[in-house]
Amino acid sequence: MKKTFTVVALVLIALALVMPASVFAAEKAKYAIVFKNTGNPYGEKQMEGFKNGIEEQGFEAILRAPDLPTAEAQIQIIEQLIAQKVAAICIVGNDYDALVPVLKKATAQGIKVFSLDSSVNPQARLTHVNQADSEKIGQTLIKAAYDMAGGKGEIAILSATSQASNQNIWIDFMKKELAKPEYKNLKLVKVAYGDDLRDKSVSETEGLLRSYPNLKVIIAPTTVGIAAAGKVLTDKGLKGKVMLTGLGLPSEMAEYIENGVCPYMFLWNPIDVGYLGAYVGTALVSGKITGKVGDKFSAGRLGNYTITKAPDGGTEVLLGPPFKFDKSNINDWKKVY
Ligand code: RAM
């Protein structure tokens, strides 16, 4: 009897050694985030925050981004994530509408889909994680350009891709703000698209300077664009002649804030945006929230949040107000993100 017991025990131990761990431990639920494209330090920080938030809750995070910021490339990644049977997809959309069919397909398979940073159509998302109030971003950037231009003159916008819904919403609000009488002497001459690619953003900045020799301010509502413009203006010695503002990553912009090319700019903490997204994802999967107005949940170290109505008719979770960076504080922030 004792011998049989020993043999059975030995067989079980041997099996345990050769079997994959997943047979014994329940497999962890997978939460995926899909950013716009690779090579963007802002996107890396956002994904890092998402990963931290998912892993501290005991789940697995999948971080994906295509090489180029197109909807087609994101569609391929989403198809792969559907096949991997992830629990949730957090999409940073390269297009507001083009991703709708594939995201609906994911939803039909039981995957919780929501957007973050750059929204998709409410038809294909349960909610959206918004980094800051879109209208306030538009108003703040126009006020900054007005002050930098001394109240009059030509301004231009250097954006990301022409399909990026976050930049497009901010640009729409900038145009609305510009239509107010106090801004009548400020003229928006062009919206250029650097596609969140460094080289294209550099050549688009150079194009703006060539086409508009009297340009006073460039507003770049993209961290890739503003850093590229900062370099061009610095290299061409245009400090004080053409001013720069927008949304920038302190680590990439410290040099241009310190040398005066960009007097000040704004942003939020991209790590926190991703981290908030992680908690939206798990709250949707556990059924704590469904994404409707009034839903409440707690987001770890960030505290409690409530879902509100978004300007596009869907719902959103707002991280908080944007932060202003200038010479007085850029040194404290450049090492953080
Ligand atoms: C770029 C991306 C991102 C945007 C920031 C401000 O890194 O376009 O989506 O939120 O800029």
XYZ file of C-alpha atoms and ligand atoms in Angstrom:
348
model
C 0.000 0.000 0.000
C 2.755 2.351 1.082
C 4.708 1.432 -2.079
C 1.720 2.196 -4.369
C 1.315 5.561 -2.668
C 4.985 6.401 -3.210
C 4.767 5.456 -6.904
C 1.642 7.587 -7.422
C 3.304 10.521 -5.646
C 6.418 10.208 -7.792
C 4.361 10.096 -10.999
C 2.477 13.230 -9.932
C 5.703 15.085 -9.147
C 7.171 14.071 -12.519
C 4.011 15.294 -14.290
C 4.139 18.598 -12.430
C 7.672 19.129 -13.652
C 6.860 18.626 -17.348
C 3.420 20.305 -17.529
C 3.171 24.046 -18.335
C 2.335 26.234 -15.345
C -0.900 27.370 -17.033
C -2.429 23.890 -16.571
C -2.279 24.353 -12.819
C -2.814 28.097 -12.419
C -5.914 29.654 -14.006
C -4.698 31.626 -17.018
C -4.528 35.372 -16.371
C -7.004 37.564 -18.275
C -5.282 39.606 -20.990
C -5.819 43.355 -21.399
C -4.508 44.949 -24.585
C -3.697 48.548 -25.422
C -3.096 49.555 -29.056
C -1.275 52.886 -29.505
C -1.104 54.950 -32.728
C 2.427 53.951 -33.829
C 5.821 52.919 -32.504
C 8.705 55.296 -31.850
C 6.688 57.871 -29.904
C 7.990 58.384 -26.330
C 4.572 59.740 -25.304
C 2.933 56.501 -26.454
C 5.543 54.462 -24.585
C 4.756 56.305 -21.341
C 1.029 55.826 -21.862
C 1.519 52.087 -22.439
C 3.813 51.881 -19.396
C 1.042 53.338 -17.209
C -1.469 50.875 -18.672
C 0.887 47.956 -17.978
C 1.482 49.073 -14.375
C -2.254 49.393 -13.743
C -3.073 45.997 -15.245
C -0.224 44.117 -13.599
C -0.829 45.529 -10.125
C -4.338 44.063 -10.365
C -2.864 40.642 -11.183
C -3.655 40.500 -14.913
C -1.581 40.347 -18.092
C -1.007 43.442 -20.254
C -0.414 43.293 -24.010
C 1.138 46.458 -25.497
C 0.864 46.868 -29.270
C 1.426 49.618 -31.848
C 1.905 49.472 -35.623
C 4.981 50.954 -37.303
C 2.902 53.599 -39.061
C -0.072 55.532 -37.629
C -2.769 54.147 -39.940
C -6.167 52.587 -39.312
C -5.337 49.657 -41.631
C -2.330 48.684 -39.521
C -4.388 48.888 -36.303
C -7.126 46.723 -37.874
C -4.586 43.912 -38.390
C -3.469 44.136 -34.762
C -7.073 44.091 -33.516
C -7.794 40.968 -35.591
C -4.843 39.289 -33.865
C -6.082 40.360 -30.438
C -9.546 38.938 -31.191
C -7.877 35.610 -32.067
C -5.911 35.777 -28.781
C -9.222 36.098 -26.905
C -8.199 39.129 -24.876
C -10.627 40.375 -22.208
C -10.469 44.033 -23.275
C -9.049 46.252 -26.001
C -8.061 49.828 -25.202
C -7.682 51.567 -28.563
C -5.825 54.824 -29.251
C -7.549 55.360 -32.572
C -5.815 56.325 -35.786
C -9.248 57.012 -37.255
C -12.610 57.844 -35.698
C -14.739 55.733 -38.072
C -12.524 53.309 -39.979
C -11.943 51.076 -36.946
C -15.655 50.686 -36.177
C -16.269 47.367 -38.033
C -13.316 45.508 -36.498
C -14.073 46.890 -33.024
C -17.699 45.788 -33.392
C -16.419 42.346 -34.332
C -14.346 42.294 -31.106
C -17.384 43.371 -29.083
C -19.476 40.603 -30.641
C -16.897 38.106 -29.312
C -17.382 39.390 -25.759
C -14.321 41.678 -25.690
C -14.793 44.984 -23.828
C -13.724 47.772 -26.182
C -12.972 51.347 -25.113
C -10.806 54.151 -26.484
C -8.135 56.264 -24.829
C -6.262 59.460 -25.835
C -7.608 59.435 -29.421
C -11.264 58.426 -29.476
C -13.254 56.215 -31.834
C -16.924 56.546 -32.717
C -19.232 55.884 -29.704
C -20.897 53.126 -31.800
C -17.764 51.045 -31.297
C -16.658 51.981 -27.767
C -18.113 51.549 -24.301
C -16.423 54.734 -23.109
C -13.366 56.922 -23.764
C -10.483 57.819 -21.449
C -9.887 61.501 -22.125
C -6.667 63.112 -20.931
C -8.155 66.605 -20.465
C -11.205 68.664 -21.424
C -10.989 68.970 -25.227
C -12.610 72.410 -25.409
C -10.271 73.802 -22.731
C -7.251 72.483 -24.631
C -8.410 74.336 -27.762
C -9.087 77.554 -25.836
C -5.826 77.397 -23.887
C -3.699 76.934 -27.000
C -5.319 79.854 -28.833
C -4.889 82.118 -25.801
C -1.205 81.101 -25.637
C -0.707 81.874 -29.349
C -2.482 85.230 -28.905
C -0.228 86.219 -26.014
C 2.923 85.066 -27.806
C 1.946 86.910 -31.011
C 1.197 90.113 -29.100
C -2.450 89.924 -30.148
C -2.043 89.910 -33.934
C -0.454 88.186 -36.880
C -0.223 84.830 -38.631
C -0.341 81.533 -36.800
C -0.183 77.937 -38.059
C -0.955 74.530 -36.597
C 1.392 71.564 -36.961
C -0.705 68.490 -36.208
C -0.277 64.697 -36.207
C -2.172 62.740 -38.927
C -5.178 64.297 -40.639
C -7.321 61.419 -39.251
C -6.224 61.579 -35.589
C -9.435 62.267 -33.707
C -7.818 63.787 -30.611
C -5.891 66.387 -32.634
C -8.926 66.983 -34.870
C -11.210 67.675 -31.903
C -8.654 70.088 -30.427
C -8.242 71.834 -33.801
C -12.036 72.212 -34.132
C -12.160 73.851 -30.712
C -9.200 76.079 -31.633
C -11.090 77.254 -34.734
C -14.217 77.946 -32.660
C -12.148 79.965 -30.205
C -10.469 81.915 -33.030
C -13.903 82.956 -34.313
C -14.433 85.046 -31.138
C -14.087 88.832 -31.654
C -11.068 89.170 -29.335
C -9.035 87.039 -31.748
C -9.999 88.904 -34.931
C -6.411 90.002 -35.595
C -5.031 86.491 -35.339
C -4.995 84.664 -38.676
C -4.733 80.870 -38.948
C -2.900 80.448 -42.257
C -2.464 76.669 -42.393
C -2.954 73.334 -40.642
C -0.010 71.092 -41.569
C 0.262 67.365 -40.814
C 3.550 65.812 -39.660
C 1.824 62.429 -39.060
C 3.545 62.023 -35.660
C 6.677 61.065 -37.608
C 9.763 63.057 -36.724
C 11.149 63.598 -40.230
C 7.800 64.518 -41.740
C 7.156 66.941 -38.850
C 10.544 68.570 -39.499
C 9.851 68.998 -43.224
C 6.320 70.291 -42.586
C 7.746 72.891 -40.169
C 10.301 73.946 -42.780
C 7.470 74.185 -45.327
C 5.468 76.468 -43.030
C 8.462 78.771 -42.549
C 9.065 78.931 -46.317
C 5.429 79.560 -47.267
C 4.665 82.044 -44.498
C 7.671 84.299 -43.855
C 5.622 86.448 -41.463
C 4.510 83.539 -39.330
C 4.482 84.480 -35.645
C 3.422 81.329 -33.814
C 3.313 77.582 -34.478
C 0.876 75.608 -32.326
C 1.729 71.878 -32.323
C -0.902 69.846 -30.434
C 1.275 66.739 -30.665
C 4.381 65.839 -28.682
C 6.157 64.588 -31.820
C 5.334 67.724 -33.818
C 6.265 70.242 -31.129
C 9.664 68.603 -30.496
C 10.430 68.552 -34.237
C 9.406 72.215 -34.597
C 11.505 73.106 -31.538
C 14.567 71.662 -33.236
C 13.919 73.416 -36.577
C 13.343 76.819 -34.945
C 16.441 76.388 -32.776
C 18.660 75.291 -35.684
C 17.467 78.189 -37.849
C 18.036 80.728 -35.046
C 14.388 81.803 -35.118
C 13.970 82.221 -31.363
C 11.839 85.286 -30.653
C 10.776 85.596 -34.301
C 8.576 82.503 -34.592
C 7.240 81.293 -31.239
C 6.247 77.752 -30.442
C 3.579 76.334 -28.140
C 1.330 73.285 -27.964
C 1.329 69.927 -26.213
C 4.797 68.600 -25.449
C 6.582 65.985 -23.421
C 8.817 67.774 -20.839
C 11.687 65.316 -21.443
C 11.721 66.197 -25.155
C 10.970 69.912 -24.784
C 13.153 71.012 -21.853
C 15.892 72.153 -24.242
C 13.522 74.378 -26.246
C 11.828 75.806 -23.173
C 15.197 76.591 -21.632
C 16.514 78.249 -24.834
C 13.340 80.339 -25.188
C 12.089 78.929 -28.523
C 8.998 77.607 -26.731
C 8.061 80.053 -23.930
C 5.542 77.600 -22.492
C 3.447 74.559 -23.408
C 0.958 72.188 -21.857
C 0.422 68.492 -21.200
C -0.934 65.953 -18.726
C 0.810 62.920 -17.286
C 0.745 60.231 -20.028
C 1.603 57.521 -17.471
C -1.564 58.425 -15.558
C -3.678 58.366 -18.747
C -2.599 54.764 -19.387
C -2.982 53.794 -15.728
C -6.534 55.181 -15.659
C -7.223 53.165 -18.822
C -6.122 49.988 -17.036
C -8.727 50.533 -14.322
C -11.465 51.391 -16.841
C -10.658 48.096 -18.580
C -10.883 45.934 -15.471
C -14.036 47.709 -14.243
C -15.699 47.011 -17.622
C -14.652 43.349 -17.620
C -15.755 42.723 -14.016
C -19.100 44.368 -14.788
C -18.565 47.084 -12.151
C -19.277 49.631 -14.889
C -20.865 49.423 -18.323
C -19.592 52.760 -19.601
C -22.764 54.778 -19.062
C -22.984 58.290 -17.632
C -22.862 58.190 -13.826
C -20.954 54.895 -13.527
C -18.404 55.140 -10.712
C -15.212 53.186 -10.132
C -11.953 53.521 -8.318
C -8.663 53.750 -10.205
C -5.972 52.599 -7.761
C -3.560 55.360 -6.763
C -5.539 57.943 -8.787
C -8.682 57.647 -6.651
C -12.331 57.672 -7.701
C -13.801 58.563 -11.089
C -17.273 58.990 -12.585
C -18.174 58.525 -16.240
C -19.579 61.658 -17.901
C -21.008 62.687 -21.252
C -18.430 63.303 -24.002
C -18.717 66.153 -26.538
C -19.267 63.617 -29.359
C -22.399 62.156 -27.753
C -20.641 59.110 -26.269
C -19.282 58.881 -22.735
C -15.848 59.568 -21.282
C -13.701 59.509 -18.169
C -11.724 62.710 -17.726
C -8.251 62.455 -16.158
C -7.946 66.112 -15.114
C -6.830 69.579 -16.188
C -3.766 70.079 -18.425
C -0.580 71.365 -16.804
C 1.508 74.345 -17.943
C 5.261 73.888 -18.357
C 7.651 76.835 -18.540
C 11.192 77.753 -17.457
C 10.175 77.763 -13.793
C 9.193 74.087 -13.597
C 10.520 72.243 -16.656
C 13.594 70.986 -14.807
C 11.485 69.212 -12.219
C 9.459 67.414 -14.877
C 11.942 66.511 -17.593
C 13.050 63.363 -15.775
C 9.511 62.194 -15.029
C 8.066 61.921 -18.546
C 1.278 62.709 -29.580
C 0.155 61.796 -29.938
C -0.822 61.626 -28.789
C -1.217 62.966 -28.207
C 0.000 63.724 -27.778
C -0.338 65.095 -27.238
O 2.215 62.027 -28.802
O -0.489 62.294 -31.058
O -1.958 60.937 -29.246
O -2.108 62.825 -27.132
O 0.864 63.885 -28.920
